[in-house]
Coordinates of C-alpha atoms in Angstrom, one line a residue:
Chain A
X101 CA 70.1 -86.3 -138.3
X102 CA 68.3 -84.1 -140.8
X103 CA 71.5 -83.7 -142.8
X104 CA 71.9 -87.5 -143.0
X105 CA 68.4 -87.9 -144.3
X106 CA 69.0 -85.3 -147.0
X107 CA 72.1 -87.1 -148.0
X108 CA 70.3 -90.4 -148.3
X109 CA 67.6 -88.7 -150.4
X110 CA 70.2 -87.2 -152.6
X111 CA 71.9 -90.6 -153.0
X112 CA 68.7 -92.2 -154.2
X113 CA 68.0 -89.4 -156.6
X114 CA 71.5 -89.8 -158.1
X115 CA 71.0 -93.5 -158.3
X116 CA 67.7 -93.2 -160.1
X117 CA 69.0 -90.7 -162.6
X118 CA 72.1 -92.8 -163.3
X119 CA 70.2 -96.0 -163.7
X120 CA 67.6 -94.4 -165.9
X121 CA 70.2 -92.9 -168.1
X122 CA 72.0 -96.2 -168.5
X123 CA 68.9 -98.1 -169.3
X124 CA 68.1 -95.4 -171.8
X125 CA 71.4 -96.0 -173.6
X126 CA 70.4 -99.6 -174.1
X127 CA 67.1 -98.8 -175.6
X128 CA 68.6 -97.2 -178.6
X129 CA 65.4 -97.2 -180.6
X130 CA 64.0 -94.4 -178.6
X131 CA 66.2 -91.8 -180.1
X132 CA 64.0 -89.1 -181.7
X133 CA 64.9 -88.2 -185.3
X134 CA 65.4 -84.4 -185.8
X135 CA 64.0 -84.8 -189.4
X136 CA 62.1 -87.5 -191.2
X137 CA 61.4 -88.1 -194.9
X138 CA 59.8 -90.9 -197.0
X139 CA 60.5 -91.2 -200.7
X140 CA 60.2 -93.8 -203.4
X141 CA 62.5 -94.6 -206.3
X142 CA 61.9 -96.7 -209.4
X143 CA 64.4 -98.8 -211.2
X144 CA 63.9 -100.1 -214.7
X145 CA 66.7 -102.5 -215.6
X146 CA 67.9 -102.7 -219.2
X147 CA 67.1 -106.2 -220.5
X148 CA 68.0 -105.8 -224.2
X149 CA 64.6 -104.7 -225.3
X150 CA 63.8 -101.5 -223.2
X151 CA 66.6 -99.1 -224.1
X152 CA 64.4 -96.1 -224.1
X153 CA 62.7 -96.7 -220.7
X154 CA 65.6 -98.3 -218.8
X155 CA 67.0 -96.3 -215.9
X156 CA 69.7 -98.7 -215.0
X157 CA 72.2 -101.0 -216.7
X158 CA 74.3 -103.9 -215.8
X159 CA 77.9 -102.7 -216.2
X160 CA 79.9 -105.5 -214.7
X161 CA 79.4 -109.3 -214.3
X162 CA 81.5 -112.3 -213.3
X163 CA 83.3 -114.5 -215.8
X164 CA 80.8 -116.3 -218.0
X165 CA 78.0 -113.8 -217.6
X166 CA 77.0 -111.0 -220.0
X167 CA 75.7 -107.5 -219.3
X168 CA 72.2 -108.0 -220.8
X169 CA 70.9 -110.6 -218.5
X170 CA 71.4 -110.7 -214.7
X171 CA 73.8 -113.5 -213.8
X172 CA 72.8 -116.8 -212.3
X173 CA 73.6 -117.7 -208.7
X174 CA 71.4 -114.9 -207.4
X175 CA 73.1 -112.3 -209.7
X176 CA 76.3 -112.7 -207.7
X177 CA 78.9 -110.3 -209.1
X178 CA 76.6 -108.1 -211.1
X179 CA 77.1 -104.3 -210.7
X180 CA 74.4 -102.0 -211.9
X181 CA 74.6 -98.2 -212.4
X182 CA 71.4 -96.3 -212.1
X183 CA 69.7 -93.0 -212.5
X184 CA 66.2 -93.5 -211.1
X185 CA 63.3 -91.1 -210.7
X186 CA 62.3 -90.3 -207.1
X187 CA 58.6 -89.7 -206.3
X188 CA 56.6 -88.7 -203.2
X189 CA 54.3 -91.7 -203.6
X190 CA 54.5 -95.2 -205.1
X191 CA 53.4 -94.2 -208.6
X192 CA 56.2 -94.4 -211.2
X193 CA 54.3 -91.7 -213.2
X194 CA 54.1 -89.1 -210.4
X195 CA 56.2 -86.0 -211.0
X196 CA 59.7 -86.8 -209.9
X197 CA 61.2 -84.7 -207.1
X198 CA 64.8 -85.8 -207.8
X199 CA 67.0 -88.6 -209.0
X200 CA 68.5 -91.6 -207.2
X201 CA 72.0 -92.1 -208.7
X202 CA 74.8 -94.5 -208.1
X203 CA 75.3 -98.2 -208.1
X204 CA 74.2 -101.5 -206.5
X205 CA 76.0 -104.7 -206.7
X206 CA 74.8 -108.3 -205.9
X207 CA 77.2 -109.9 -203.6
X208 CA 76.0 -113.3 -202.4
X209 CA 75.8 -116.6 -204.2
X210 CA 73.1 -118.4 -202.3
X211 CA 70.5 -115.6 -201.6
X212 CA 69.7 -112.1 -202.8
X213 CA 71.8 -109.4 -201.1
X214 CA 73.2 -106.2 -202.5
X215 CA 75.6 -103.5 -201.5
X216 CA 74.5 -99.9 -202.1
X217 CA 76.4 -96.7 -202.8
X218 CA 74.2 -94.0 -204.1
X219 CA 72.8 -90.5 -203.6
X220 CA 69.5 -88.7 -203.7
X221 CA 69.7 -85.5 -205.7
X222 CA 66.6 -83.6 -204.7
X223 CA 65.3 -80.7 -206.7
X224 CA 61.8 -79.7 -205.7
X225 CA 60.1 -76.7 -204.1
X226 CA 60.3 -78.6 -200.8
X227 CA 63.9 -79.9 -200.9
X228 CA 67.1 -78.9 -202.6
X229 CA 70.2 -80.8 -201.9
X230 CA 71.7 -84.3 -201.8
X231 CA 71.6 -87.2 -199.4
X232 CA 74.4 -89.9 -199.5
X233 CA 73.8 -93.5 -198.7
X234 CA 76.1 -96.5 -198.0
X235 CA 75.1 -99.9 -196.8
X236 CA 74.3 -103.6 -197.1
X237 CA 70.9 -104.5 -198.4
X238 CA 69.8 -108.1 -197.6
X239 CA 66.9 -108.0 -200.2
X240 CA 64.9 -110.9 -198.7
X241 CA 64.3 -109.1 -195.5
X242 CA 61.1 -107.0 -195.3
X243 CA 63.1 -104.0 -194.0
X244 CA 66.8 -103.2 -194.3
X245 CA 68.7 -100.4 -192.6
X246 CA 71.5 -98.6 -194.4
X247 CA 73.5 -95.5 -193.3
X248 CA 72.9 -91.9 -194.3
X249 CA 76.6 -90.8 -194.3
X250 CA 76.2 -87.2 -195.2
X251 CA 74.3 -84.6 -197.1
X252 CA 74.5 -81.2 -198.8
X253 CA 72.1 -78.2 -199.3
X254 CA 69.0 -78.7 -197.2
X255 CA 70.7 -81.8 -195.8
X256 CA 74.0 -80.2 -195.0
X257 CA 76.1 -82.5 -192.8
X258 CA 73.1 -84.6 -191.9
X259 CA 73.5 -88.2 -190.7
X260 CA 70.9 -90.9 -190.1
X261 CA 69.6 -94.3 -190.9
X262 CA 67.4 -95.1 -193.9
X263 CA 65.0 -98.1 -193.8
X264 CA 64.6 -99.6 -197.3
X265 CA 61.6 -101.7 -198.3
X266 CA 60.9 -103.4 -201.6
X267 CA 57.6 -101.9 -202.4
X268 CA 57.2 -103.7 -205.8
X269 CA 59.1 -106.2 -207.8
X270 CA 58.2 -107.2 -211.3
X271 CA 60.2 -110.0 -212.8
X272 CA 63.7 -108.7 -213.3
X273 CA 62.8 -105.5 -215.1
X274 CA 61.3 -103.2 -212.5
X275 CA 61.5 -102.7 -208.8
X276 CA 60.4 -99.9 -206.5
X277 CA 62.0 -99.1 -203.2
X278 CA 60.4 -97.2 -200.4
X279 CA 63.1 -95.3 -198.3
X280 CA 62.1 -94.1 -194.8
X281 CA 64.8 -91.7 -193.8
X282 CA 65.4 -90.8 -190.2
X283 CA 68.0 -88.1 -189.5
X284 CA 69.5 -88.0 -186.1
X285 CA 72.1 -85.3 -186.8
X286 CA 70.7 -82.2 -188.3
X287 CA 72.5 -78.9 -188.8
Chain B
X139 CA 87.1 -54.7 -155.6
X140 CA 85.7 -58.1 -154.9
X141 CA 83.9 -58.0 -158.2
X142 CA 87.2 -57.2 -160.0
X143 CA 89.0 -60.1 -158.3
X144 CA 86.2 -62.5 -159.3
X145 CA 86.4 -61.3 -162.9
X146 CA 90.1 -61.8 -162.9
X147 CA 89.7 -65.3 -161.5
X148 CA 87.0 -66.1 -164.1
X149 CA 89.3 -64.9 -166.8
X150 CA 92.1 -67.2 -165.8
X151 CA 89.8 -70.2 -165.4
X152 CA 88.5 -69.6 -169.0
X153 CA 92.1 -69.1 -170.2
X154 CA 93.2 -72.4 -168.7
X155 CA 90.2 -74.4 -170.0
X156 CA 90.7 -72.9 -173.5
X157 CA 94.4 -73.6 -173.7
X158 CA 94.0 -77.1 -172.3
X159 CA 91.3 -78.0 -174.8
X160 CA 93.3 -76.6 -177.7
X161 CA 96.4 -78.6 -176.7
X162 CA 94.2 -81.7 -176.3
X163 CA 92.9 -81.2 -179.8
X164 CA 96.4 -81.6 -181.3
X165 CA 97.2 -84.8 -179.5
X166 CA 94.5 -86.7 -181.4
X167 CA 95.8 -90.1 -180.6
X168 CA 94.7 -89.9 -177.0
X169 CA 91.0 -90.0 -177.8
X170 CA 89.5 -93.0 -176.0
X171 CA 87.2 -95.2 -178.1
X172 CA 83.7 -95.7 -176.6
X173 CA 83.7 -99.2 -178.1
X174 CA 86.2 -101.6 -179.6
X175 CA 85.9 -104.8 -181.6
X176 CA 88.4 -107.0 -183.4
X177 CA 87.2 -109.3 -186.2
X178 CA 88.7 -111.3 -189.1
X179 CA 87.4 -111.9 -192.6
X180 CA 88.4 -114.4 -195.2
X181 CA 88.4 -113.8 -199.0
X182 CA 88.7 -116.7 -201.4
X183 CA 89.1 -115.3 -204.9
X184 CA 87.6 -117.2 -207.8
X185 CA 90.4 -118.3 -210.1
X186 CA 88.6 -120.5 -212.6
X187 CA 89.0 -123.7 -210.6
X188 CA 87.4 -123.0 -207.2
X189 CA 83.8 -122.1 -208.0
X190 CA 82.3 -123.9 -205.0
X191 CA 84.6 -122.4 -202.4
X192 CA 85.2 -118.9 -203.8
X193 CA 83.7 -116.0 -201.8
X194 CA 84.7 -113.3 -204.2
X195 CA 84.8 -112.7 -208.0
X196 CA 86.5 -110.3 -210.3
X197 CA 83.6 -108.5 -212.0
X198 CA 85.5 -105.7 -213.8
X199 CA 88.9 -105.3 -215.4
X200 CA 90.7 -102.9 -217.7
X201 CA 90.9 -103.4 -221.5
X202 CA 93.0 -106.4 -222.3
X203 CA 92.4 -108.2 -219.0
X204 CA 89.8 -110.9 -218.3
X205 CA 87.8 -111.7 -215.2
X206 CA 89.3 -115.1 -214.3
X207 CA 92.9 -113.9 -213.6
X208 CA 93.8 -110.7 -211.8
X209 CA 95.2 -108.1 -214.2
X210 CA 98.9 -107.3 -214.6
X211 CA 100.2 -104.0 -213.4
X212 CA 99.4 -104.7 -209.8
X213 CA 95.8 -105.7 -210.7
X214 CA 95.2 -102.0 -211.6
X215 CA 91.5 -101.7 -212.6
X216 CA 90.2 -104.9 -211.2
X217 CA 87.0 -104.7 -209.2
X218 CA 86.0 -107.6 -207.0
X219 CA 82.7 -108.2 -205.4
X220 CA 82.8 -110.3 -202.2
X221 CA 80.7 -112.1 -199.6
X222 CA 83.3 -113.2 -197.0
X223 CA 82.8 -115.0 -193.7
X224 CA 83.7 -113.0 -190.6
X225 CA 85.2 -114.9 -187.6
X226 CA 86.3 -114.0 -184.1
X227 CA 89.7 -115.5 -184.6
X228 CA 92.1 -116.1 -187.5
X229 CA 90.7 -119.6 -188.4
X230 CA 88.7 -119.7 -191.6
X231 CA 86.8 -122.7 -190.2
X232 CA 85.6 -121.0 -187.0
X233 CA 81.9 -120.5 -186.8
X234 CA 81.1 -117.3 -188.7
X235 CA 79.6 -114.4 -186.8
X236 CA 78.5 -112.5 -189.9
X237 CA 79.5 -111.6 -193.5
X238 CA 81.7 -108.9 -195.0
X239 CA 80.0 -107.8 -198.1
X240 CA 80.8 -105.2 -200.8
X241 CA 83.6 -104.5 -203.1
X242 CA 87.3 -103.7 -203.4
X243 CA 89.1 -102.3 -206.4
X244 CA 92.8 -102.2 -207.2
X245 CA 93.7 -98.6 -208.1
X246 CA 97.4 -98.2 -208.6
X247 CA 99.7 -99.3 -211.5
X248 CA 103.0 -99.4 -209.7
X249 CA 102.1 -100.9 -206.3
X250 CA 99.3 -102.7 -204.5
X251 CA 96.6 -100.3 -203.3
X252 CA 92.9 -100.9 -203.1
X253 CA 89.8 -98.8 -202.4
X254 CA 87.2 -100.4 -200.2
X255 CA 83.5 -100.0 -199.9
X256 CA 81.9 -102.7 -197.8
X257 CA 79.8 -103.6 -194.8
X258 CA 79.9 -106.1 -191.9
X259 CA 76.6 -107.7 -191.4
X260 CA 76.8 -109.2 -188.0
X261 CA 74.4 -111.8 -186.8
X262 CA 75.6 -113.5 -183.6
X263 CA 74.4 -113.7 -180.0
X264 CA 76.8 -110.9 -179.2
X265 CA 76.3 -108.5 -182.1
X266 CA 73.3 -107.8 -184.3
X267 CA 73.6 -105.1 -186.9
X268 CA 75.8 -103.6 -189.6
X269 CA 78.9 -101.5 -189.8
X270 CA 79.8 -99.6 -193.0
X271 CA 83.3 -98.9 -194.2
X272 CA 84.9 -96.7 -196.8
X273 CA 88.5 -95.9 -197.4
X274 CA 91.8 -96.3 -199.2
X275 CA 93.9 -99.4 -198.4
X276 CA 97.6 -99.2 -199.3
X277 CA 98.1 -102.9 -199.1
X278 CA 101.9 -102.9 -198.7
X279 CA 101.6 -101.0 -195.3
X280 CA 101.5 -103.2 -192.3
X281 CA 98.5 -101.3 -190.9
X282 CA 96.0 -99.2 -192.9
X283 CA 93.3 -96.9 -191.4
X284 CA 89.9 -96.7 -193.1
X285 CA 86.7 -94.9 -191.9
X286 CA 83.7 -96.4 -190.2
X287 CA 81.1 -94.1 -191.7
X288 CA 77.9 -95.4 -190.0
X289 CA 76.1 -98.4 -188.6
X290 CA 72.8 -99.9 -187.8
X291 CA 71.3 -102.1 -185.1
X292 CA 73.8 -102.5 -182.2
X293 CA 76.0 -100.1 -184.1
X294 CA 73.3 -97.5 -184.7
X295 CA 74.8 -94.2 -185.9
X296 CA 78.3 -95.3 -184.8
X297 CA 81.4 -93.7 -186.4
X298 CA 85.1 -94.6 -186.0
X299 CA 88.3 -95.7 -187.5
X300 CA 89.2 -99.3 -188.5
X301 CA 92.8 -100.5 -188.7
X302 CA 93.1 -103.2 -191.3
X303 CA 96.0 -105.7 -191.3
X304 CA 96.7 -108.4 -193.8
X305 CA 96.8 -111.4 -191.5
X306 CA 97.5 -114.0 -194.2
X307 CA 98.1 -113.9 -198.0
X308 CA 98.3 -117.1 -200.0
X309 CA 99.2 -116.6 -203.6
X310 CA 96.3 -114.9 -205.3
X311 CA 93.6 -117.1 -204.0
X312 CA 93.2 -116.4 -200.3
X313 CA 93.7 -113.5 -198.0
X314 CA 92.6 -112.8 -194.5
X315 CA 92.2 -109.4 -193.0
X316 CA 92.2 -108.5 -189.4
X317 CA 90.0 -105.5 -188.6
X318 CA 90.5 -103.6 -185.4
X319 CA 87.5 -101.3 -185.0
X320 CA 87.6 -98.3 -182.7
X321 CA 84.4 -96.4 -182.4
X322 CA 84.6 -92.8 -181.2
X323 CA 80.9 -92.0 -181.6
X324 CA 78.6 -94.4 -179.9
X325 CA 74.8 -93.9 -179.4
Chain C
X154 CA 75.4 -53.8 -155.4
X155 CA 78.2 -53.7 -157.9
X156 CA 78.3 -57.4 -158.0
X157 CA 74.6 -57.7 -158.7
X158 CA 74.9 -55.3 -161.6
X159 CA 77.8 -57.4 -163.0
X160 CA 75.7 -60.5 -162.7
X161 CA 72.8 -58.9 -164.5
X162 CA 75.1 -57.8 -167.3
X163 CA 76.6 -61.3 -167.6
X164 CA 73.1 -62.7 -167.8
X165 CA 72.2 -60.5 -170.7
X166 CA 75.4 -61.3 -172.5
X167 CA 74.7 -65.0 -172.1
X168 CA 71.1 -64.4 -173.3
X169 CA 72.2 -62.6 -176.4
X170 CA 74.9 -65.1 -177.3
X171 CA 72.4 -68.0 -176.9
X172 CA 69.7 -66.4 -179.0
X173 CA 72.1 -65.4 -181.7
X174 CA 73.5 -68.9 -181.8
X175 CA 70.0 -70.4 -182.3
X176 CA 69.1 -68.0 -185.1
X177 CA 72.6 -68.9 -186.5
X178 CA 71.6 -72.5 -186.6
X179 CA 68.8 -71.8 -189.2
X180 CA 71.1 -70.0 -191.6
X181 CA 73.1 -73.1 -192.3
X182 CA 75.4 -71.5 -194.8
X183 CA 77.0 -69.4 -192.0
X184 CA 78.5 -72.4 -190.2
X185 CA 82.2 -71.7 -189.8
X186 CA 84.5 -74.5 -190.9
X187 CA 87.0 -75.7 -188.3
X188 CA 89.4 -76.4 -191.1
X189 CA 89.7 -75.6 -194.8
X190 CA 91.9 -77.0 -197.5
X191 CA 92.0 -76.5 -201.3
X192 CA 93.6 -79.2 -203.5
X193 CA 93.6 -80.1 -207.2
X194 CA 93.7 -83.5 -208.8
X195 CA 94.5 -84.6 -212.3
X196 CA 92.9 -87.4 -214.2
X197 CA 94.4 -88.8 -217.5
X198 CA 92.0 -91.3 -219.0
X199 CA 93.4 -94.3 -220.8
X200 CA 92.3 -94.1 -224.5
X201 CA 94.3 -96.9 -226.1
X202 CA 97.3 -94.8 -226.9
X203 CA 98.6 -93.3 -223.6
X204 CA 99.2 -96.4 -221.4
X205 CA 102.4 -94.9 -219.8
X206 CA 100.8 -91.6 -218.8
X207 CA 97.2 -92.7 -218.0
X208 CA 96.1 -92.4 -214.4
X209 CA 92.7 -93.9 -214.8
X210 CA 91.1 -96.7 -216.8
X211 CA 87.6 -97.6 -217.8
X212 CA 86.9 -100.9 -216.1
X213 CA 83.2 -101.4 -216.7
X214 CA 80.8 -100.4 -219.5
X215 CA 77.2 -101.2 -220.5
X216 CA 76.4 -103.9 -223.1
X217 CA 77.6 -102.8 -226.5
X218 CA 80.4 -100.6 -225.2
X219 CA 84.1 -101.4 -224.8
X220 CA 86.6 -100.3 -222.2
X221 CA 88.9 -98.3 -224.5
X222 CA 86.4 -95.5 -225.5
X223 CA 83.9 -93.9 -223.2
X224 CA 80.4 -95.1 -224.0
X225 CA 77.8 -93.1 -225.9
X226 CA 74.8 -91.6 -224.2
X227 CA 76.9 -89.4 -222.0
X228 CA 79.1 -92.3 -221.0
X229 CA 76.2 -93.8 -219.0
X230 CA 77.3 -97.0 -217.4
X231 CA 81.1 -96.4 -217.5
X232 CA 83.0 -97.1 -214.4
X233 CA 86.5 -95.7 -214.1
X234 CA 89.2 -96.6 -211.5
X235 CA 91.8 -93.9 -210.8
X236 CA 95.0 -93.1 -209.1
X237 CA 95.5 -89.4 -209.7
X238 CA 98.2 -87.0 -208.5
X239 CA 97.1 -84.3 -206.1
X240 CA 98.8 -80.9 -206.3
X241 CA 98.6 -77.7 -204.3
X242 CA 98.0 -75.6 -207.5
X243 CA 96.5 -76.2 -210.9
X244 CA 99.7 -77.4 -212.5
X245 CA 99.8 -81.1 -213.4
X246 CA 103.6 -81.0 -213.1
X247 CA 103.7 -79.5 -209.6
X248 CA 105.1 -81.9 -207.0
X249 CA 102.3 -84.1 -205.9
X250 CA 101.3 -84.0 -202.2
X251 CA 99.3 -87.2 -202.4
X252 CA 97.1 -89.4 -204.6
X253 CA 93.3 -89.4 -205.2
X254 CA 92.3 -93.0 -205.4
X255 CA 88.9 -94.7 -206.0
X256 CA 86.3 -94.7 -208.7
X257 CA 83.8 -92.6 -210.6
X258 CA 80.9 -93.8 -212.6
X259 CA 78.8 -92.0 -215.2
X260 CA 75.1 -92.5 -214.3
X261 CA 72.8 -90.5 -216.5
X262 CA 71.8 -91.1 -220.1
X263 CA 70.8 -87.5 -221.1
X264 CA 73.5 -85.4 -219.4
X265 CA 76.8 -85.7 -217.7
X266 CA 76.5 -86.8 -214.1
X267 CA 78.8 -89.0 -212.1
X268 CA 78.9 -90.8 -208.7
X269 CA 82.1 -90.6 -206.7
X270 CA 83.6 -92.9 -204.1
X271 CA 87.2 -92.0 -203.5
X272 CA 89.9 -91.0 -201.0
X273 CA 92.7 -88.5 -200.8
X274 CA 95.8 -90.2 -199.4
X275 CA 98.0 -87.2 -198.4
X276 CA 101.7 -87.6 -197.7
X277 CA 103.4 -84.3 -197.4
X278 CA 105.2 -82.3 -194.8
X279 CA 102.0 -80.4 -194.1
X280 CA 99.4 -83.2 -194.2
X281 CA 99.6 -86.9 -193.4
X282 CA 96.4 -89.0 -193.6
X283 CA 93.4 -89.8 -195.6
X284 CA 90.1 -88.1 -196.4
X285 CA 87.1 -90.1 -197.7
X286 CA 84.5 -88.8 -200.1
X287 CA 81.1 -90.0 -201.3
X288 CA 78.6 -88.1 -203.4
X289 CA 76.8 -87.3 -206.6
X290 CA 78.6 -85.1 -209.1
X291 CA 76.4 -83.3 -211.6
X292 CA 79.3 -82.4 -213.9
X293 CA 77.5 -79.6 -215.9
X294 CA 77.1 -77.5 -212.7
X295 CA 79.9 -75.0 -212.0
X296 CA 80.2 -76.2 -208.4
X297 CA 79.0 -79.5 -206.9
X298 CA 78.9 -80.4 -203.2
X299 CA 79.8 -83.9 -202.0
X300 CA 80.2 -85.3 -198.5
X301 CA 83.4 -85.8 -196.6
X302 CA 82.4 -88.9 -194.7
X303 CA 85.5 -89.5 -192.6
X304 CA 89.2 -89.3 -192.3
X305 CA 92.3 -90.7 -190.7
X306 CA 95.7 -89.4 -189.5
X307 CA 95.6 -85.6 -189.5
X308 CA 92.0 -85.8 -190.6
X309 CA 91.0 -88.3 -187.9
X310 CA 87.2 -88.6 -187.6
X311 CA 86.7 -85.4 -189.7
X312 CA 83.5 -84.7 -191.5
X313 CA 82.6 -81.9 -193.9
X314 CA 81.5 -80.9 -197.4
X315 CA 83.8 -80.6 -200.4
X316 CA 82.9 -78.3 -203.3
X317 CA 84.2 -79.8 -206.6
X318 CA 84.8 -77.7 -209.7
X319 CA 86.0 -78.7 -213.1
X320 CA 89.1 -76.6 -213.5
X321 CA 90.1 -77.9 -216.9
X322 CA 88.7 -80.4 -219.4
X323 CA 90.6 -81.4 -222.5
X324 CA 88.7 -83.6 -224.8
X325 CA 88.1 -87.0 -223.2
X326 CA 91.7 -87.5 -222.1
X327 CA 92.4 -85.1 -219.3
X328 CA 90.4 -83.3 -216.6
X329 CA 91.4 -81.4 -213.5
X330 CA 89.2 -81.0 -210.5
X331 CA 89.6 -78.3 -207.9
X332 CA 88.3 -79.5 -204.5
X333 CA 87.5 -77.0 -201.8
X334 CA 87.2 -78.9 -198.6
X335 CA 85.4 -77.4 -195.6
X336 CA 85.5 -79.5 -192.4
X337 CA 82.8 -78.8 -189.8
X338 CA 83.7 -81.6 -187.5
X339 CA 87.4 -81.6 -186.5
X340 CA 88.9 -83.7 -183.7

């Protein structure tokens, strides 16, 4: 009789632990990052008049468009290459802690979306190393999640998710992105 | 004496577990995916006459080629940007469950091969989130494996392998890819 | 009594191995790769006179530059697509074991840096499969680390870090990269 009771208790304990673990799996947003980092980067697009200051350039465009002015149809088909300063806060003139380098391309004809392939090359007292990003960026959303697919140096083998927000947008010459990095695989 | 026997037993248990794990490692095709998903996407290439329908555009080409017609030499050097509807079956007119967005580039002079960097942005009752792909696509092979390097939303931190098949190819205006995704890291 | 002593010894051995592994985790450079591989690849840039031999082509350039000659300002804004032979040693004429395919783009105006998105497609008796790379390449550094973000075939689901070195550089027509791959996730 005692033994049966114990078994029953054990059964319920198992049941509870199983169900809690499976409900946990569904609430994926509760994963705790092993490292977090917030940085800003600043993109000044070449527009024919700002050669000295520009940090990015249109390098490809669809038929009928040139490489000085972003194409019509929501810039569909424009590819830009960039080398943008990274800062700790939202001030373009703060001392840079690294460079955001790579490309973005506009890939929709009826709204603003981009595809991003780029890296953060960090070189400051706090962080040395690179972080590599890949992902779709639906620009009209307040926040957009892209993948951190790898890293080197202080970010050796790291993986995670970066939430990108447009922190400022001035005409078609300047934009500033805030990047909230959450690493879930640290080494 | 008892202790010795226990040690010997422990030794053999370790030996067996080690050898079985190492032989397992070699048979890599037996890994079981933690999630599977099959989707199709449809690419309609701009050819100068189909502006309204086209879902992709040539945005870069080698010297001597233009951006309306795919270049000679197996399109070597052409880069295309795309925003293609994703469907559950092979029908272009099925209700889309998301968009495949990014780029492909033709990168061989004596056969058809491409390099892919793109994302699935899924937005349906079944799936919300993005899946990011990178890889080489030797188009003349029946099946080609590329890497799933990350994901967000329902595919948070996922990794896996996607097998790409050309499901239809109509001249140089339309192609349809079937993408069999197998995730081996789910969160 | 003997058995108790053995247990105590085992406990301390476990304790030592655990504590050493945790201190190990902090010294990230001591991680041991589960696989290593060194390969070379050879890039012959089209310059208007070497169509037959060239393995890469400039396909995009900023306003004012053409696609025959690399742009001024450290080639900022040039995108090249390539299909380069991979060899086991540093000899361009050694039998190729595969092809390096994808793109590089020059992304700084005041020094040489590139961003790389490419794959190794290996097809030899020793290795069958693909390895996918993404990362920033500050060319003036002797060694540069990029991410191995995935793989297929023999490199199924692999991740790691590749150290890239410029092994030769001849004018703006030929360069050879040595790629030291260290995989830390093998399957």
